[in-house]
Amino acid sequence: MPDTAAQPKPNAARTPAGKHGEVAYKRVLLKISGEALMGDQGFGLHPPTVQRIAREVKAVHDLGVEICMVIGGGNIFRGLQGSAQGMERTTADYMGMLATVMNALGMQAALEAEGIFTRVVSAIPMDQVCEPYIRRRAVRHLEKKRVVIFAAGTGNPYFTTDTAATLRANEMSCQAIFKGTKVDGVYDKDPKKFPDAKRYDKVTYDEVLQKHLGVMDASAIALARDNKLPIIVFSLDEPGGFCGILRGEGTYTEVHA
């Protein structure tokens, strides 16, 4: 049966937080690294950490926000590292894509344990474990208030999950990308190494590229810039941080035009 989902609306303007009880954005993409799921164990999935992140997503979902996610695979396998150790780059990148599917399935299980209907959508077909990526179907899932987790990157080697996140956010007409990290925003240098590091409240796409601030890779930043898609960088380790920002609270950096 053909998918009959309506075309998504263009990226809408930000709604001021707190106005008539509304949240800042109605549809967002949450991008997190695979390393965020491994806790302190150094490798793989740490179930209590995955469950904690799922509860953060649930708190935002309960506000009525439509959420999709992209999760990296660096806690299991990173294509660039495999390539650097002599593995053929295309093969290494495909292995990294499969790692993101494993992470997506783990997050799906955690979200469903919280009572959130979730779909894993893969750019590489593997019908027995997740859905293939069909844009209109994915939009329909969001409209039905399901959390959609995009896995396997773009389905192509040589592209990072940062680029996949920006691509999917634009395809889904998200109003912002939320990049969950270990720190509460974008700094001019590593705040863990330099106590005098300066945090930006706002920074432009061009500044991120020119100053090599490391928010996302250059392709992802350029794609966000070309489509005027804001990127909100915040600490995923701060309890309630994701939900708080949507309510106009908390500390974060906004990357904008």
Short mmCIF file of N, CA and C in Angstrom, two decimals, residues 6 18 20 23 37 45 60-61 69 91 98 107 121 124 151 163 175 182 199 203 206 208 211 233 240 254-255:
data_model
loop_
_atom_site.label_atom_id
_atom_site.label_comp_id
_atom_site.label_asym_id
_atom_site.label_seq_id
_atom_site.Cartn_x
_atom_site.Cartn_y
_atom_site.Cartn_z
N ALA A 6 1.10 13.23 4.51
CA ALA A 6 1.14 14.56 3.91
C ALA A 6 2.57 15.05 3.82
N GLY A 18 7.67 29.69 26.72
CA GLY A 18 6.88 30.31 27.77
C GLY A 18 5.66 31.04 27.27
N HIS A 20 2.20 31.44 26.24
CA HIS A 20 1.00 30.62 26.34
C HIS A 20 1.35 29.17 26.66
N VAL A 23 6.31 25.37 24.04
CA VAL A 23 7.75 25.10 24.07
C VAL A 23 8.42 25.80 22.89
N LEU A 37 26.44 6.51 25.21
CA LEU A 37 25.68 5.36 25.69
C LEU A 37 26.52 4.38 26.51
N LEU A 45 27.28 -0.74 25.28
CA LEU A 45 26.11 -0.08 25.85
C LEU A 45 26.07 -0.29 27.36
N VAL A 60 10.77 15.26 27.21
CA VAL A 60 10.49 16.18 26.10
C VAL A 60 9.28 15.70 25.31
N HIS A 61 9.20 14.40 25.07
CA HIS A 61 8.05 13.83 24.37
C HIS A 61 6.75 14.16 25.09
N MET A 69 15.83 10.99 16.28
CA MET A 69 17.16 10.86 16.84
C MET A 69 18.13 10.28 15.83
N THR A 91 34.62 -0.42 3.65
CA THR A 91 34.24 -1.52 4.54
C THR A 91 34.16 -1.04 5.99
N LEU A 98 26.62 -0.26 10.82
CA LEU A 98 25.96 -1.35 11.53
C LEU A 98 26.00 -1.14 13.04
N MET A 107 18.43 1.85 22.16
CA MET A 107 17.66 3.01 22.59
C MET A 107 16.17 2.79 22.40
N VAL A 121 14.57 3.36 11.94
CA VAL A 121 14.51 3.49 10.49
C VAL A 121 15.94 3.49 9.97
N ILE A 124 20.17 1.47 5.54
CA ILE A 124 20.54 0.20 4.92
C ILE A 124 19.42 -0.79 5.21
N ALA A 151 18.99 5.23 11.73
CA ALA A 151 20.20 4.43 11.90
C ALA A 151 20.92 4.26 10.56
N THR A 163 26.61 14.49 9.62
CA THR A 163 26.01 14.84 8.34
C THR A 163 24.66 14.16 8.17
N GLN A 175 12.80 21.84 13.36
CA GLN A 175 13.04 23.25 13.60
C GLN A 175 14.40 23.49 14.23
N LYS A 182 29.21 16.30 26.25
CA LYS A 182 29.68 16.19 27.64
C LYS A 182 29.80 17.56 28.31
N ARG A 199 32.85 30.15 26.93
CA ARG A 199 31.66 29.53 26.32
C ARG A 199 30.89 30.58 25.54
N VAL A 203 26.78 31.52 18.40
CA VAL A 203 27.90 31.55 17.47
C VAL A 203 27.35 31.25 16.08
N ASP A 206 29.51 30.24 10.25
CA ASP A 206 30.80 30.59 9.67
C ASP A 206 31.89 30.65 10.74
N VAL A 208 31.97 28.84 13.46
CA VAL A 208 32.28 27.44 13.79
C VAL A 208 33.27 26.86 12.80
N LYS A 211 36.82 28.96 13.00
CA LYS A 211 37.58 28.77 14.24
C LYS A 211 37.74 27.30 14.60
N VAL A 233 23.64 23.21 21.18
CA VAL A 233 24.64 22.34 21.81
C VAL A 233 24.46 22.44 23.32
N GLY A 240 17.59 16.77 33.11
CA GLY A 240 16.53 17.71 32.72
C GLY A 240 16.97 18.78 31.76
N GLU A 254 23.74 28.29 20.97
CA GLU A 254 22.96 28.19 19.73
C GLU A 254 23.84 28.57 18.55
N VAL A 255 23.94 27.66 17.59
CA VAL A 255 24.66 27.93 16.35
C VAL A 255 23.62 28.38 15.33
#
